Coordinates of C-alpha atoms in Angstrom, one line a residue:
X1 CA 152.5 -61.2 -101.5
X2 CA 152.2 -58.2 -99.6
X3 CA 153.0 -55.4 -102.3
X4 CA 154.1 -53.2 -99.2
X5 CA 156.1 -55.7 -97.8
X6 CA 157.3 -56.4 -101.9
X7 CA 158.5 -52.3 -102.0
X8 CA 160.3 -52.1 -98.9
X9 CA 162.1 -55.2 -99.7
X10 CA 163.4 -53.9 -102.7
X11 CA 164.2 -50.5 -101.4
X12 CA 166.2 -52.4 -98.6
X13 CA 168.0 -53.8 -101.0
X14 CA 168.8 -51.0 -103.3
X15 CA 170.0 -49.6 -100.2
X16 CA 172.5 -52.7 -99.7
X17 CA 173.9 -52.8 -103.3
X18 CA 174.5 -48.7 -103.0
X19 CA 176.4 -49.5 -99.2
X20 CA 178.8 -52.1 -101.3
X21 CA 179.2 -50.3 -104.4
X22 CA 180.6 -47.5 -101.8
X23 CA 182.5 -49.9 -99.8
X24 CA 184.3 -51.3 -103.0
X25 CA 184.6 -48.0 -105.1
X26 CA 181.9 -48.8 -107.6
X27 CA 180.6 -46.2 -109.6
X28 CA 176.9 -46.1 -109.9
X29 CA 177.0 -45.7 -113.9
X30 CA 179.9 -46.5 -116.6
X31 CA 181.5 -49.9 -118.0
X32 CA 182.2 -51.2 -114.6
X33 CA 179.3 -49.2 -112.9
X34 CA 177.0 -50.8 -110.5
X35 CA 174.2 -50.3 -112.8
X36 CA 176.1 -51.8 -115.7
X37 CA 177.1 -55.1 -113.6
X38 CA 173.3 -55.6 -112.6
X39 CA 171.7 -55.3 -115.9
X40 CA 174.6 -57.8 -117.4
X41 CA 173.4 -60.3 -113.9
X42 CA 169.3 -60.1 -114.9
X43 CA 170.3 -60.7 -118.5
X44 CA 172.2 -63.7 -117.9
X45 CA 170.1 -65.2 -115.4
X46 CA 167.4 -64.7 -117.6
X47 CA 169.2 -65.9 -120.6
X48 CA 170.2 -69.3 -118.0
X49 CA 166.4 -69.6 -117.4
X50 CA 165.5 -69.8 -121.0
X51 CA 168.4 -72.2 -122.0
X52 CA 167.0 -74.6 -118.8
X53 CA 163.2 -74.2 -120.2
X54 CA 165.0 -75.6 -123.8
X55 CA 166.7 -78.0 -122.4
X56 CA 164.2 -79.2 -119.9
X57 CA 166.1 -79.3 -116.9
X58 CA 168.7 -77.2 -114.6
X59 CA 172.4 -76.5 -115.0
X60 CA 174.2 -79.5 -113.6
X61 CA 171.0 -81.8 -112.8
X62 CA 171.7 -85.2 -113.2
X63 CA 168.4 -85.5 -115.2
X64 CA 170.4 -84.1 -118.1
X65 CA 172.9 -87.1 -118.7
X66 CA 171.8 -88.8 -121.9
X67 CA 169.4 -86.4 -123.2
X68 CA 171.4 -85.9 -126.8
X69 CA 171.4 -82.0 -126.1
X70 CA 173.8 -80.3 -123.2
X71 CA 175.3 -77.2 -122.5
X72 CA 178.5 -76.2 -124.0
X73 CA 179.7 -73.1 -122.5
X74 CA 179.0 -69.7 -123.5
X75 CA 179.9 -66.8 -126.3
X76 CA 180.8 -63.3 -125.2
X77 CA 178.9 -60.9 -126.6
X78 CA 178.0 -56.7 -125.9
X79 CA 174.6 -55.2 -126.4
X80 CA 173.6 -51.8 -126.2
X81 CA 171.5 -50.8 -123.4
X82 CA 169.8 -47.6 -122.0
X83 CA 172.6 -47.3 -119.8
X84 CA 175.5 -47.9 -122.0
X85 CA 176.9 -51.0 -123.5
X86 CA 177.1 -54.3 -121.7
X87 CA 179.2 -57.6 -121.9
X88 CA 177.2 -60.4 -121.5
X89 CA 177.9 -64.5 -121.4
X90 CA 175.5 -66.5 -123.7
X91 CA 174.8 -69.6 -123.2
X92 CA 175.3 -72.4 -126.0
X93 CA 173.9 -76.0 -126.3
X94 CA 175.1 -78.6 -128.0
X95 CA 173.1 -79.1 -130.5
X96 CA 172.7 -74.9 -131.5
X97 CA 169.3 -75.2 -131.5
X98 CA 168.7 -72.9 -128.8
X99 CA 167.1 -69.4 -129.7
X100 CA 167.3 -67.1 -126.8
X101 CA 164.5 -64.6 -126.9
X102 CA 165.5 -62.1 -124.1
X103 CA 168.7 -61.4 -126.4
X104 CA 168.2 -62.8 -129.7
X105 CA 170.7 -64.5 -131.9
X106 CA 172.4 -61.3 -134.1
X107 CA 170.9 -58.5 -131.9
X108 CA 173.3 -56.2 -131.0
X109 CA 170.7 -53.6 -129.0
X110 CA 167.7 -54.1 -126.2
X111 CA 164.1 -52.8 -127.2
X112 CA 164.4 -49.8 -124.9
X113 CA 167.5 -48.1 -127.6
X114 CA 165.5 -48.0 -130.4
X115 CA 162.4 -45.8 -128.2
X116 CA 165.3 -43.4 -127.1
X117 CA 166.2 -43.4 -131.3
X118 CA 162.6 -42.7 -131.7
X119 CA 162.1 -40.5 -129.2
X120 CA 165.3 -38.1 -130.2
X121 CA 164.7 -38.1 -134.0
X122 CA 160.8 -36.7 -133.2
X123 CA 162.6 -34.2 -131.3
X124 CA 164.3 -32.9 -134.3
X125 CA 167.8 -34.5 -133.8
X126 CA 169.6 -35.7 -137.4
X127 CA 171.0 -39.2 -137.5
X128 CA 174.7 -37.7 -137.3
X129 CA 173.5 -35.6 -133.9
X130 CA 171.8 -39.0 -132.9
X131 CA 175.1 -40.7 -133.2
X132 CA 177.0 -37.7 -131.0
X133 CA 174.8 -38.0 -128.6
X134 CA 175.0 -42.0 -128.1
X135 CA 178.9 -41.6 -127.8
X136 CA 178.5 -38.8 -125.6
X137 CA 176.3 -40.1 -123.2
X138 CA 176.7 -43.6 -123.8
X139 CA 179.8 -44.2 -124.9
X140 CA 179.0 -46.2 -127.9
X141 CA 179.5 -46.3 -131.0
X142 CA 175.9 -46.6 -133.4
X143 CA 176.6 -45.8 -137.1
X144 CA 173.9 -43.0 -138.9
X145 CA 172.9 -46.3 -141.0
X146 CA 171.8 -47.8 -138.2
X147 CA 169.9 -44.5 -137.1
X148 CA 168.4 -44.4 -140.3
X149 CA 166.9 -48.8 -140.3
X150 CA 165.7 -47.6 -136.8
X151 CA 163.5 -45.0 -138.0
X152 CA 162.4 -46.9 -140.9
X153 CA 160.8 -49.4 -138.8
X154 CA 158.2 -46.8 -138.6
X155 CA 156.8 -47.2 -141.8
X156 CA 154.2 -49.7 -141.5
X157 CA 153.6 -48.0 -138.4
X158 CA 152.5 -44.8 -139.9
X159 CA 150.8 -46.6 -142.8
X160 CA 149.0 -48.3 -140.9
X161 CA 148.2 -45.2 -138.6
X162 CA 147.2 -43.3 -141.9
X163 CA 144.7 -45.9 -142.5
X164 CA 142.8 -46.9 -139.8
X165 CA 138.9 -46.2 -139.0
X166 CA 138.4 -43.1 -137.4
X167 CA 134.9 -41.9 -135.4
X168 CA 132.1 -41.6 -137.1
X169 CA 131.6 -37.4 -136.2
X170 CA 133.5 -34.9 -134.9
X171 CA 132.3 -31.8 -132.9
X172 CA 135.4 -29.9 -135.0
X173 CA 137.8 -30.8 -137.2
X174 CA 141.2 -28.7 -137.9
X175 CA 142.7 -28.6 -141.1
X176 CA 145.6 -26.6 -142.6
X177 CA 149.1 -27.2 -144.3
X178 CA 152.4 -26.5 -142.9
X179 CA 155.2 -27.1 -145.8
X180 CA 158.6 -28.8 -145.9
X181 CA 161.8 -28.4 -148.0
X182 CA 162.5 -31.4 -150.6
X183 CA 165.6 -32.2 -152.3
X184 CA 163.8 -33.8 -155.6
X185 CA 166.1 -32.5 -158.2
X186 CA 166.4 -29.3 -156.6
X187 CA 165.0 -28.0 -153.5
X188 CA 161.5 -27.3 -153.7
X189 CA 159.0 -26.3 -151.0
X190 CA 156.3 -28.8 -150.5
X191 CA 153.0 -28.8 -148.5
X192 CA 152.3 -31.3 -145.9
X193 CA 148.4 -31.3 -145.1
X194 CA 147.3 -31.9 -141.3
X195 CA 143.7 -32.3 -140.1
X196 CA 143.0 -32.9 -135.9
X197 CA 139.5 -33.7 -134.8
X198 CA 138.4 -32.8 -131.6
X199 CA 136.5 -36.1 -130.7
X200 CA 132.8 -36.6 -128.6
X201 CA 135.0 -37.6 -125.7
X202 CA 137.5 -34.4 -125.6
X203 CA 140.4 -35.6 -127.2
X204 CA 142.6 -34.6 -129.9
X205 CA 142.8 -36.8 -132.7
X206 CA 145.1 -35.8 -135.8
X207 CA 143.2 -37.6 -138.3
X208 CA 146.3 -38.2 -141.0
X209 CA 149.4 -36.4 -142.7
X210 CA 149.1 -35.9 -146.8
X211 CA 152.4 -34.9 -149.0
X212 CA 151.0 -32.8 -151.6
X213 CA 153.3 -31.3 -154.7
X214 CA 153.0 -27.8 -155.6
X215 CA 151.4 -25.2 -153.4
X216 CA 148.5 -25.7 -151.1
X217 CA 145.3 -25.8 -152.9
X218 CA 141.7 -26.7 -152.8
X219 CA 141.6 -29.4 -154.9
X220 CA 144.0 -31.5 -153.3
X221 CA 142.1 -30.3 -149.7
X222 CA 139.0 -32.0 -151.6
X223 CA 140.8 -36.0 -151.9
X224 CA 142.2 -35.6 -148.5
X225 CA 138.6 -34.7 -146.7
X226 CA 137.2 -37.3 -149.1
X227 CA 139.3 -40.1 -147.8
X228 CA 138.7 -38.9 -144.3
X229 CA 135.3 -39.6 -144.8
X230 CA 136.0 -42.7 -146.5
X231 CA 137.4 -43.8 -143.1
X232 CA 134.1 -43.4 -141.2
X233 CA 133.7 -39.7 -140.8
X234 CA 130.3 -39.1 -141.9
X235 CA 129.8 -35.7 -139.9
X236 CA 131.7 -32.9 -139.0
X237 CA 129.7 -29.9 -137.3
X238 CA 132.5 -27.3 -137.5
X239 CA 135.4 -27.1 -139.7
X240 CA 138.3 -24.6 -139.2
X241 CA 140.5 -23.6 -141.8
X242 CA 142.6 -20.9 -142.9
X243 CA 140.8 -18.4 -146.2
X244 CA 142.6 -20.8 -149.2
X245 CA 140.1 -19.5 -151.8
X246 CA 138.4 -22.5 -152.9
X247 CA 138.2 -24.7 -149.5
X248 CA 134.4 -23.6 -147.8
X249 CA 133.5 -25.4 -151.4
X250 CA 135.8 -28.5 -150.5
X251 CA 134.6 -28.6 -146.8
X252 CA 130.9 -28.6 -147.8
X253 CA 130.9 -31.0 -150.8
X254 CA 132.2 -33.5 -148.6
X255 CA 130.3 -32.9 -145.3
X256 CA 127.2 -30.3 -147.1
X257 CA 126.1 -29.5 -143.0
X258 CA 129.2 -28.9 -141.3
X259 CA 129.5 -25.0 -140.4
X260 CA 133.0 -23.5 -142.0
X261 CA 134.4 -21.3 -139.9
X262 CA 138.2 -19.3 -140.6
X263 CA 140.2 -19.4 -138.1
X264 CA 141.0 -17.0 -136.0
X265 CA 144.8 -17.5 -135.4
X266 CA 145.2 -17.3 -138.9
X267 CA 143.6 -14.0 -139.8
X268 CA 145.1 -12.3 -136.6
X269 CA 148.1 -13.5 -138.0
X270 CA 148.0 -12.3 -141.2
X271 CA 146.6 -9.1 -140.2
X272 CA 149.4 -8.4 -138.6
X273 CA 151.4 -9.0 -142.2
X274 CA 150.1 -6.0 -143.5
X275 CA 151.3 -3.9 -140.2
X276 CA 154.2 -2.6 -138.8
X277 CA 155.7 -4.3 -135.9
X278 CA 155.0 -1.1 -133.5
X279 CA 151.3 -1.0 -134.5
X280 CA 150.9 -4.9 -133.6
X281 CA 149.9 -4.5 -130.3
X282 CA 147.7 -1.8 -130.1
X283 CA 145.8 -3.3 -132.9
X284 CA 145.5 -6.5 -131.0
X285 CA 143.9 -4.7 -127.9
X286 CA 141.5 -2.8 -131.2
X287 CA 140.3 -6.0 -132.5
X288 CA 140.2 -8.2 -129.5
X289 CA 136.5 -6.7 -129.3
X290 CA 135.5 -7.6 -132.9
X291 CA 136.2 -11.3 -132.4
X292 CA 135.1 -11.4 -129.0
X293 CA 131.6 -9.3 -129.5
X294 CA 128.3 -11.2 -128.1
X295 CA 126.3 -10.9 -131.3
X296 CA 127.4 -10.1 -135.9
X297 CA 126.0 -6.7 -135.2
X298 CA 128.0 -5.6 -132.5
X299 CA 131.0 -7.7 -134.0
X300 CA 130.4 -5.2 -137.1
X301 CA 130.0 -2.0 -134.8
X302 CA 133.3 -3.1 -133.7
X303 CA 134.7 -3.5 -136.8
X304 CA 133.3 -0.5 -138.2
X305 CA 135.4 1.5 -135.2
X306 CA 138.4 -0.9 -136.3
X307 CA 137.9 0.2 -140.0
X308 CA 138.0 3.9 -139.3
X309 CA 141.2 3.9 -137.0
X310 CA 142.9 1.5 -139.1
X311 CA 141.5 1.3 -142.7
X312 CA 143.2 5.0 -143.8
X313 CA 146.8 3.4 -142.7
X314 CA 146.1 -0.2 -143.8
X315 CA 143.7 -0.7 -146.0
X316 CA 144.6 -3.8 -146.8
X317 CA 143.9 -5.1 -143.3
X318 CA 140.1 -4.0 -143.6
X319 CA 140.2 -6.0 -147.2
X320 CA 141.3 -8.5 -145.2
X321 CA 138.6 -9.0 -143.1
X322 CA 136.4 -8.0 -145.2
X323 CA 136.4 -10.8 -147.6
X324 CA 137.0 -13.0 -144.7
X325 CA 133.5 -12.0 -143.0
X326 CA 131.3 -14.9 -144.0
X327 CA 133.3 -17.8 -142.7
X328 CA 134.2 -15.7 -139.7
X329 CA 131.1 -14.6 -138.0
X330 CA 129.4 -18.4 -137.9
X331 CA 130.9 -19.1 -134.5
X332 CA 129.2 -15.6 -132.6
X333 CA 126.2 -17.6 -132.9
X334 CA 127.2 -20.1 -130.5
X335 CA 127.6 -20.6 -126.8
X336 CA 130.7 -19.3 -125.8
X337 CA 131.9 -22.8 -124.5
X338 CA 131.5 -23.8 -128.6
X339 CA 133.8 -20.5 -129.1
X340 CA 136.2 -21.3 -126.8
X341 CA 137.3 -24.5 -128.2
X342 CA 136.7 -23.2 -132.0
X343 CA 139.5 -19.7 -130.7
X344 CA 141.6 -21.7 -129.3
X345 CA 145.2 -21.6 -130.2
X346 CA 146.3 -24.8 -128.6
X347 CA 144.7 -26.7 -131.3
X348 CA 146.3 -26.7 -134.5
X349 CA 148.9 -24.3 -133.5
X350 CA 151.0 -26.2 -130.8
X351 CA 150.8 -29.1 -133.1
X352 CA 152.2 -27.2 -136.1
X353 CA 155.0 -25.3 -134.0
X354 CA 156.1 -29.3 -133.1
X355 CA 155.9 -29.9 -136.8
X356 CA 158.0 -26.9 -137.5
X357 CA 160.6 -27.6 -134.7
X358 CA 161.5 -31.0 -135.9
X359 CA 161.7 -29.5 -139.8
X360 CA 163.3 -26.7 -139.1
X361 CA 166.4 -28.9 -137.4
X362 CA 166.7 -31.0 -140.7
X363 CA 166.8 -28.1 -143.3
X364 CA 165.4 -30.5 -146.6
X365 CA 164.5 -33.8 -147.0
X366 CA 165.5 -36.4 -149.4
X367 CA 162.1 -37.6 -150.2
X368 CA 158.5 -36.9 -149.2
X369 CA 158.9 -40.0 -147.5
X370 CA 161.5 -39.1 -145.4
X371 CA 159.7 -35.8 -144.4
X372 CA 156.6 -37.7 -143.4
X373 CA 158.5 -40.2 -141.5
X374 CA 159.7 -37.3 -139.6
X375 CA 156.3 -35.7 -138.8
X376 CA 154.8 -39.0 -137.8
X377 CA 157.5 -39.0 -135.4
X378 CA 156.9 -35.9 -133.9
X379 CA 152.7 -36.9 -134.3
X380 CA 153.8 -40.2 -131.8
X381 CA 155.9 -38.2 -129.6
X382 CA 152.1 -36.5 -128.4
X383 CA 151.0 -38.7 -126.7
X384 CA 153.2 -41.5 -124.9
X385 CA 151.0 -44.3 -125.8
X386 CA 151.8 -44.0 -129.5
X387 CA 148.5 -43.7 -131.0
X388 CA 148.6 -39.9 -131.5
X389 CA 146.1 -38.9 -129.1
X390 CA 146.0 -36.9 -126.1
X391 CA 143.3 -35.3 -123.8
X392 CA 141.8 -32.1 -125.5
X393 CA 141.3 -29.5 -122.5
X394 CA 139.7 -29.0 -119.5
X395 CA 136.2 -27.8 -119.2
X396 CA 135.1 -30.0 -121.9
X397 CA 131.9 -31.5 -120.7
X398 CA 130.4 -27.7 -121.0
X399 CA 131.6 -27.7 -124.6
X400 CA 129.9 -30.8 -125.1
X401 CA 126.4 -30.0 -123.7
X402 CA 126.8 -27.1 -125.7
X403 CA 127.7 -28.8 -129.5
X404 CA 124.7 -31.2 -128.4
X405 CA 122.1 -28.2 -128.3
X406 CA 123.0 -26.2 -130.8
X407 CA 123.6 -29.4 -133.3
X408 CA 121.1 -31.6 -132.5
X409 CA 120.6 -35.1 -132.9
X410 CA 124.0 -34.8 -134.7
X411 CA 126.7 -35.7 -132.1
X412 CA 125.1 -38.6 -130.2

């Protein structure tokens, strides 16, 4: 079939439906809306086909007469769909052994509900805003339990997510911790540790999500990176991190030739802690040149000039950077492609602000469980095919010819 001839036909006839629906005073959507009375039509006709496939042959053949198995009428029955809920006819056989699959026996909701549950609860929605929105919009009534054994369906989803092999090196790997409120007792705030690869092929790959208890530390940094590598991972060329005291250590006992580098969101960030909200520009424009220099030296003449504007006011800014200087200088040795991707805020950074969005709507969590289900969510909501990927950036090849030179042999 001609799929021209296949798109006009079905325009032509959208076009027919819409003149009727007009003629008679049909509304496109609602109980009795146009849209409602077609997806009731395609679900009985489909359910009609599947009870003639049981049966072995059509609605009134003759064929039928004998066969010990028949028709015998239909149950009414309403199923929530993306458009609102629909009354439908079921067919029933004689014998009740017939197991539609388009609408199976007990299900009160089409495939498609359960994505938009998905899909608003990893935008930060809670299970009682959830339920609003359905009667709102919908016009239907779907309990907070209900919500809730939605979402939970997602478990052995994200298990199995958390498990599964991952590449065998990484050009740079992200790591860092973004922490959650837990009711366990009392309200406690616990870290939630995130690492995102930046793959051969120029994607983003967020590696895994860890619950850990207390604050962030080192330790715990050191069993997550070990099990990354237990999943394949046997090189990493650059890791960035924040300056957790402790975690160059972690990073190297696990991978001893990947390069740790802090990153540079984070100190910018927490150089601006120890400043006052007027100062915050003008010593973004000072130190733009420090992190941006073409060489250590001139990155330290820079500094210097920093140092002397700055250090009298804020001392602890220069402290700061100071003790940070080792695991922030790797990265001027490298072509300014490599820099590029290791700078760049859209890395780890518009990850966590989705993290914090979807948190931050919720308040606490019951359980850890509960507050990983909710990132995984908001992990799957990424990328549209569900696997928590999604292309890195443009310009990437250049990147890539770059990582291969300066690391060689490492990434091929």
């Amino acid at each position: 079939m001609d799929p021209m001839a296949t798109d006009v036909d079905q325009q032509e006839l959208a076009q027919q439906l819409l003149a009727q629906a007009r003629e008679q005073g049909i509304d496109l959507v609602g109980p009795d809306g146009l849209l409602n009375r077609l997806t009731k039509n395609v679900l009985e006709t489909a359910l009609e086909a599947e009870m003639d496939e049981h049966l072995g042959y059509e609605k009134h053949d003759v064929s039928g007469r004998g066969s010990g198995n028949s028709r015998n009428g239909t149950r009414t029955k309403t199923v929530l769909t993306e458009i609102g809920p629909v009354e439908i006819d079921v067919p029933r056989d004689t014998g009740s052994t017939f197991a539609p699959q388009i609408v199976k026996k007990r299900q009160r909701r089409l495939t498609g509900v359960d994505e938009i549950v998905l899909s608003l609860s990893a935008k930060g929605l809670t299970t009682g805003e959830i339920a609003a929105h359905f009667a709102e919009v919908f016009g239907a009534r779907v309990s907070k339990d209900t919500i809730s054994r939605i979402t939970e369906k997602v478990i052995g989803e994200m298990t199995e997510w958390q498990n599964r092999p991952l590449d065998r090196v990484y050009p740079v790997v992200f790591i860092d911790a973004i922490h959650v409120k837990v009711r366990d007792g009392q309200v406690t705030n616990r870290p939630v540790y995130v690492a995102i690869g930046v793959s051969v092929n120029g994607e983003r790959d967020i590696l895994g999500l860890w619950a850990g208890d207390g604050g962030e530390g080192a330790k715990f940094w050191l069993s997550v990176l070990t099990e990354i590598k237990n999943r394949g991972v046997e090189d990493v060329c650059i890791t960035v991190c924040d300056g957790l005291k402790g975690l160059p250590e972690a990073i190297t006992t696990v991978w001893e030739r990947s390069v740790v580098q802090t990153c540079i969101v984070h100190l910018i960030r927490n150089t601006f802690r120890y400043a006052a909200r007027q100062y915050w520009d003008e010593m973004s424009r000072d130190l733009r040149p420090v992190y941006t220099a073409p060489s250590e030296a001139a990155a330290k003449e820079r500094f210097v000039e920093f140092s002397t504007k700055w250090g009298r006011q804020y001392p602890a800014v220069t402290r700061l950077w100071e003790n940070a200087w080792s695991e922030f200088v790797p990265f001027l040795d490298y072509d300014v492609e490599i820099r590029r991707v290791i700078c760049s805020t859209n890395a780890i950074e518009s990850v966590n602000a989705r993290y914090r969005r979807a948190v931050r709507a919720r308040g606490h969590f019951p359980t850890e469980q509960a507050a990983l289900k909710c990132l995984y969510l908001a992990t799957r909501a990424l990328d549209p095919t569900g696997k928590g990927r999604a292309r890195w950036a443009t310009r990437w090849k250049p990147a890539l010819n770059a990582f291969a030179i300066s690391f060689d042999g490492r990434i091929n």
